[in-house]
Amino acid sequence: MGNEQEIAKTLGVCSDLLVERSVSEVEVHPDRIILRIPEEPHYWAGNMVFFRGDKVEPEKQIAQFRKDLPEAAHTMFGWDTPDMTIGAAHTPLSDLGYKLEQIDVLSLTGPLSRAPVPDGIVIRLVQTDEDWEQVIALQIDTAVDQGYDRDSFGTYVRRRFESRRRQVKAGLANWFGAFDGVLLVADLGIYTDAAVSRFQEVETRPSHRKRGICAALVTAGVDWAKAQAPATIPVLQAHSDGPAGRIYRRCGFEHRETLVLAILPPQGTFERPADTA
C-alpha cells in the first residue's frame, strides 16, 4: 500500500500507516480507516481503527471497532483530526476503563539543528544478526525498567522486529545504532517515502544517556531520509512534554498536530505494563 497521505488527513496517521507498510492490511471507508496486522494480534497499534473527523461517539465507535476487528483482545482507536485534545467528550471512555493518550506530532520543516557524534561513539546501520540481537535486547531491557514483563514483552518485541527486518530488507526503512566499541548503546528506526518519514523506537542505554547520542542518531536518520527523498517531511510522535519530544525539539522539530488515542488493554498485555496503583 502507498500514498498514505491520500488516505489520511493528518500527518500523524499518514506516518502510522507508513510504519506498517508491507506488513499490514489497510481498509479504507468514508468514516474510518482500519489497520490490521494479522500476524501480530498482540500489537495494538497495528490492529486499530482511525475515525475520520473530530466526533467522539464512545458507544458507536467501540461497537464499530468490535465489528471491524472481532478477534482482537484489546480495543484501540483514534481520530484522524489534527487538533484534538482530551476533553469532556472522552469522559465516557475513561468511565469504561479506557486509557486515553494525547500524542504530539512533531515535524521538521525548517533546518535541522545538527548534532555531532560524541567522542568514542560510532553511528552506523544495524545490519548483522548480532546487531539486531543487541537492538532487541536493549528494547526489552528498557521496557523492563519501565515495568513490563520480560517474557511476554520479549515475545512481542521479537515478533515486531521480524516485521521490521523485512521492511528494512525491502528498502522501506533503516535502523541506526550508536556503538561504544562493540556495545550498542542507542538505536533508532526511520521509515520513509517521498512525502513523509517517521522515526520509531529511540532507545538509549542508561549508562550513556544525556551525552547527545540520541540527537546524533536523529541527525543521521534525517540525513538518510533526505538522501532517499529530498522533499520528505521527517515526523515523530511523542507523549506531550515527554523526554523524546524535548530531544527532537532541540534538533529543530516543531509541534504540528495533537492526536488522541483510546485504549482498552486486555489482561496479560504485551505492550504496556499493568497499573500498579
Coordinates of C-alpha atoms in Angstrom, one line a residue:
M1 CA 0.0 0.0 0.0
G2 CA 1.3 3.5 -0.8
N3 CA 0.0 7.1 -0.9
E4 CA -0.8 7.2 2.8
Q5 CA -1.1 10.9 2.5
E6 CA -4.1 10.4 0.2
I7 CA -5.8 8.0 2.7
A8 CA -5.5 10.0 5.9
K9 CA -5.9 13.7 6.7
T10 CA -3.3 14.1 9.4
L11 CA 0.5 13.8 9.2
G12 CA 0.4 11.6 12.3
V13 CA -2.0 9.0 10.8
C14 CA -0.2 9.1 7.5
S15 CA 3.0 8.2 9.3
D16 CA 1.3 5.5 11.3
L17 CA 0.3 3.8 8.1
L18 CA 3.8 4.3 6.6
V19 CA 5.4 2.5 9.6
E20 CA 3.2 -0.6 8.9
R21 CA 3.6 -0.6 5.1
S22 CA 4.1 -4.0 3.5
V23 CA 3.3 -5.9 6.8
S24 CA -0.3 -4.7 7.2
E25 CA -3.7 -4.6 5.7
V26 CA -5.5 -1.2 5.3
E27 CA -9.2 -1.0 4.7
V28 CA -10.5 2.5 3.8
H29 CA -14.0 3.6 4.4
P30 CA -15.6 7.1 4.2
D31 CA -15.9 7.3 8.0
R32 CA -12.8 5.4 9.1
I33 CA -9.5 3.6 8.3
I34 CA -8.9 0.1 9.6
L35 CA -5.4 -1.1 10.1
R36 CA -4.7 -4.8 10.6
I37 CA -1.6 -7.0 11.1
P38 CA -3.0 -10.5 11.3
E39 CA 0.4 -12.0 12.1
E40 CA 0.8 -9.8 15.1
P41 CA -2.5 -9.8 17.0
H42 CA -0.9 -8.5 20.2
Y43 CA 0.5 -5.4 18.5
W44 CA -2.2 -2.9 19.5
A45 CA -1.1 0.0 17.2
G46 CA -1.0 -2.4 14.3
N47 CA -4.6 -3.5 14.9
M48 CA -6.7 -0.4 15.3
V49 CA -9.3 2.0 13.8
F50 CA -8.8 5.6 12.9
F51 CA -12.1 7.5 12.8
R52 CA -12.3 10.4 10.4
G53 CA -13.2 13.8 11.9
D54 CA -13.4 15.0 15.5
K55 CA -16.7 13.5 16.5
V56 CA -16.3 11.4 19.7
E57 CA -19.1 8.8 19.9
P58 CA -17.9 6.2 22.5
E59 CA -20.6 3.5 22.2
K60 CA -20.9 3.7 18.5
Q61 CA -17.1 3.7 17.9
I62 CA -16.4 0.9 20.4
A63 CA -19.1 -1.2 18.6
Q64 CA -17.5 -0.4 15.2
F65 CA -14.1 -1.5 16.4
R66 CA -15.5 -4.8 17.7
K67 CA -17.2 -5.3 14.3
D68 CA -14.0 -4.4 12.3
L69 CA -11.6 -6.4 14.5
P70 CA -13.7 -9.1 16.2
E71 CA -10.8 -11.3 17.2
A72 CA -8.8 -8.5 18.9
A73 CA -8.4 -9.0 22.7
H74 CA -7.7 -5.3 23.1
T75 CA -9.6 -2.2 21.8
M76 CA -7.7 0.7 20.3
F77 CA -8.9 3.6 18.2
G78 CA -8.0 7.2 17.4
W79 CA -9.3 10.1 15.4
D80 CA -7.8 11.4 12.2
T81 CA -8.1 15.1 13.1
P82 CA -5.1 17.4 13.8
D83 CA -6.1 19.4 16.8
M84 CA -7.9 17.1 19.3
T85 CA -7.1 17.2 23.0
I86 CA -8.6 15.0 25.7
G87 CA -11.8 16.6 26.9
A88 CA -15.3 16.1 28.3
A89 CA -16.4 14.2 25.3
H90 CA -13.9 11.5 26.1
T91 CA -15.0 11.1 29.8
P92 CA -17.4 8.2 29.0
L93 CA -14.4 6.3 27.6
S94 CA -12.5 6.8 30.9
D95 CA -15.5 5.7 32.8
L96 CA -15.5 2.5 30.8
G97 CA -11.9 1.8 31.8
Y98 CA -10.2 3.1 28.6
K99 CA -6.8 4.7 28.8
L100 CA -6.6 8.0 26.9
E101 CA -3.3 9.1 25.4
Q102 CA -2.6 12.6 24.0
I103 CA 0.1 12.5 21.4
D104 CA 2.1 15.3 19.9
V105 CA 3.1 15.0 16.3
L106 CA 6.3 16.9 15.6
S107 CA 7.8 17.6 12.2
L108 CA 10.9 19.1 10.7
T109 CA 10.1 21.7 8.0
G110 CA 13.0 24.1 8.7
P111 CA 16.7 23.5 9.0
L112 CA 18.0 20.6 11.2
S113 CA 20.0 21.6 14.2
R114 CA 22.7 19.1 13.6
A115 CA 24.3 17.3 16.5
P116 CA 27.8 15.9 16.4
V117 CA 28.6 12.3 17.2
P118 CA 30.0 12.2 20.8
D119 CA 33.6 11.2 21.2
G120 CA 34.1 7.4 21.4
I121 CA 30.7 6.7 19.7
V122 CA 30.3 5.3 16.2
I123 CA 26.9 5.6 14.4
R124 CA 26.2 3.0 11.7
L125 CA 23.4 1.0 10.2
V126 CA 22.2 -2.1 12.1
Q127 CA 23.0 -5.0 9.7
T128 CA 24.2 -8.3 11.2
D129 CA 22.2 -10.8 13.2
E130 CA 24.4 -9.8 16.2
D131 CA 23.5 -6.1 15.7
W132 CA 19.8 -6.9 15.7
E133 CA 20.0 -9.1 18.8
Q134 CA 21.6 -6.1 20.6
V135 CA 18.8 -3.9 19.4
I136 CA 16.1 -6.3 20.6
A137 CA 17.9 -6.8 24.0
L138 CA 18.1 -3.0 24.5
Q139 CA 14.4 -2.6 23.7
I140 CA 13.5 -5.3 26.2
D141 CA 15.8 -4.1 28.9
T142 CA 14.4 -0.5 28.6
A143 CA 10.8 -1.8 28.8
V144 CA 11.5 -4.0 31.8
D145 CA 13.0 -0.9 33.5
Q146 CA 9.6 0.8 32.8
G147 CA 7.6 -2.1 34.4
Y148 CA 6.9 -4.5 31.6
D149 CA 7.2 -8.3 32.0
R150 CA 10.4 -9.5 30.4
D151 CA 9.0 -12.8 28.9
S152 CA 5.8 -11.5 27.4
F153 CA 7.2 -8.2 26.2
G154 CA 10.2 -10.1 24.8
T155 CA 7.8 -12.3 22.7
Y156 CA 6.1 -9.2 21.4
V157 CA 9.3 -7.3 20.6
R158 CA 10.9 -10.3 18.7
R159 CA 7.8 -10.6 16.5
R160 CA 7.8 -6.9 15.9
F161 CA 11.4 -7.0 14.8
E162 CA 10.8 -9.9 12.4
S163 CA 8.5 -7.5 10.6
R164 CA 10.9 -4.6 10.8
R165 CA 13.8 -6.5 9.4
R166 CA 11.6 -7.5 6.4
Q167 CA 10.8 -3.8 5.9
V168 CA 14.5 -2.8 6.1
K169 CA 15.4 -5.5 3.6
A170 CA 12.7 -4.2 1.3
G171 CA 14.1 -0.7 1.4
L172 CA 11.2 0.8 3.3
A173 CA 13.1 1.7 6.4
N174 CA 16.5 1.7 8.1
W175 CA 17.7 1.2 11.6
F176 CA 20.7 3.0 13.0
G177 CA 22.8 2.1 16.0
A178 CA 25.2 4.0 18.2
F179 CA 28.1 1.8 19.3
D180 CA 30.6 2.2 22.0
G181 CA 33.2 -0.3 20.8
V182 CA 31.1 -3.4 20.1
L183 CA 28.3 -2.5 22.5
L184 CA 25.1 -1.0 21.2
V185 CA 24.2 2.0 23.4
A186 CA 21.3 3.5 21.5
D187 CA 19.2 2.8 18.4
L188 CA 16.7 4.5 16.2
G189 CA 14.5 3.4 13.3
I190 CA 13.2 5.6 10.4
Y191 CA 10.7 4.8 7.7
T192 CA 10.5 7.0 4.6
D193 CA 8.6 7.7 1.4
A194 CA 8.5 10.7 -0.9
A195 CA 6.2 12.7 1.4
V196 CA 6.8 11.6 5.0
S197 CA 9.5 10.0 7.1
R198 CA 8.7 8.6 10.6
F199 CA 11.1 8.0 13.5
Q200 CA 10.5 4.9 15.6
E201 CA 11.7 3.4 18.9
V202 CA 14.5 5.6 20.1
E203 CA 16.2 3.9 23.0
T204 CA 19.4 4.7 24.9
R205 CA 21.3 2.6 27.5
P206 CA 21.0 4.3 30.9
S207 CA 24.8 4.4 31.2
H208 CA 25.0 6.6 28.0
R209 CA 22.1 9.0 28.4
K210 CA 22.5 12.8 28.4
R211 CA 25.5 12.7 26.2
G212 CA 23.8 13.8 23.0
I213 CA 23.8 10.4 21.4
C214 CA 20.0 10.5 20.6
A215 CA 20.4 13.8 18.8
A216 CA 23.3 12.5 16.8
L217 CA 21.1 9.5 15.8
V218 CA 18.4 11.9 14.7
T219 CA 20.9 13.8 12.6
A220 CA 21.9 10.5 10.9
G221 CA 18.3 9.5 10.4
V222 CA 17.3 12.8 8.8
D223 CA 20.4 12.7 6.5
W224 CA 19.4 9.2 5.3
A225 CA 15.7 10.1 4.8
K226 CA 16.6 13.3 2.8
A227 CA 19.0 11.3 0.7
Q228 CA 16.2 8.9 -0.3
A229 CA 13.6 11.7 -0.8
P230 CA 14.7 15.3 -0.6
A231 CA 11.1 16.6 -0.1
T232 CA 10.2 14.2 2.6
I233 CA 9.0 15.7 5.9
P234 CA 10.6 14.0 9.0
V235 CA 7.9 13.2 11.6
L236 CA 7.7 11.6 15.1
Q237 CA 5.0 11.1 17.7
A238 CA 5.7 11.6 21.4
H239 CA 3.6 11.9 24.5
S240 CA 3.1 15.6 25.3
D241 CA 6.1 17.0 27.1
G242 CA 7.8 13.6 27.2
P243 CA 11.6 13.3 27.0
A244 CA 11.6 12.2 23.4
G245 CA 9.8 15.3 22.3
R246 CA 12.3 17.5 24.0
I247 CA 15.2 15.9 22.2
Y248 CA 13.6 16.4 18.8
R249 CA 12.7 20.0 19.6
R250 CA 16.3 20.7 20.2
C251 CA 17.0 19.3 16.8
G252 CA 14.6 21.8 15.2
F253 CA 11.4 19.8 15.1
E254 CA 8.2 21.8 15.8
H255 CA 4.7 20.9 17.0
R256 CA 2.4 20.1 14.1
E257 CA -0.6 18.2 15.4
T258 CA -2.2 16.7 18.6
L259 CA -3.9 13.4 18.3
V260 CA -5.9 11.3 20.9
L261 CA -6.0 7.6 21.3
A262 CA -8.4 5.4 23.3
I263 CA -7.1 2.1 24.5
L264 CA -8.7 -0.8 26.5
P265 CA -5.9 -3.3 27.3
P266 CA -6.5 -7.0 27.5
Q267 CA -5.4 -8.9 30.5
G268 CA -1.8 -10.1 30.3
T269 CA -0.8 -7.4 27.9
F270 CA 2.4 -7.4 25.9
E271 CA 2.6 -3.7 25.2
R272 CA 2.0 -1.8 28.3
P273 CA 2.6 -2.6 32.0
A274 CA -0.3 -3.2 34.3
D275 CA -1.3 -0.3 36.5
T276 CA 0.5 -0.6 39.9
A277 CA -1.7 1.9 41.7

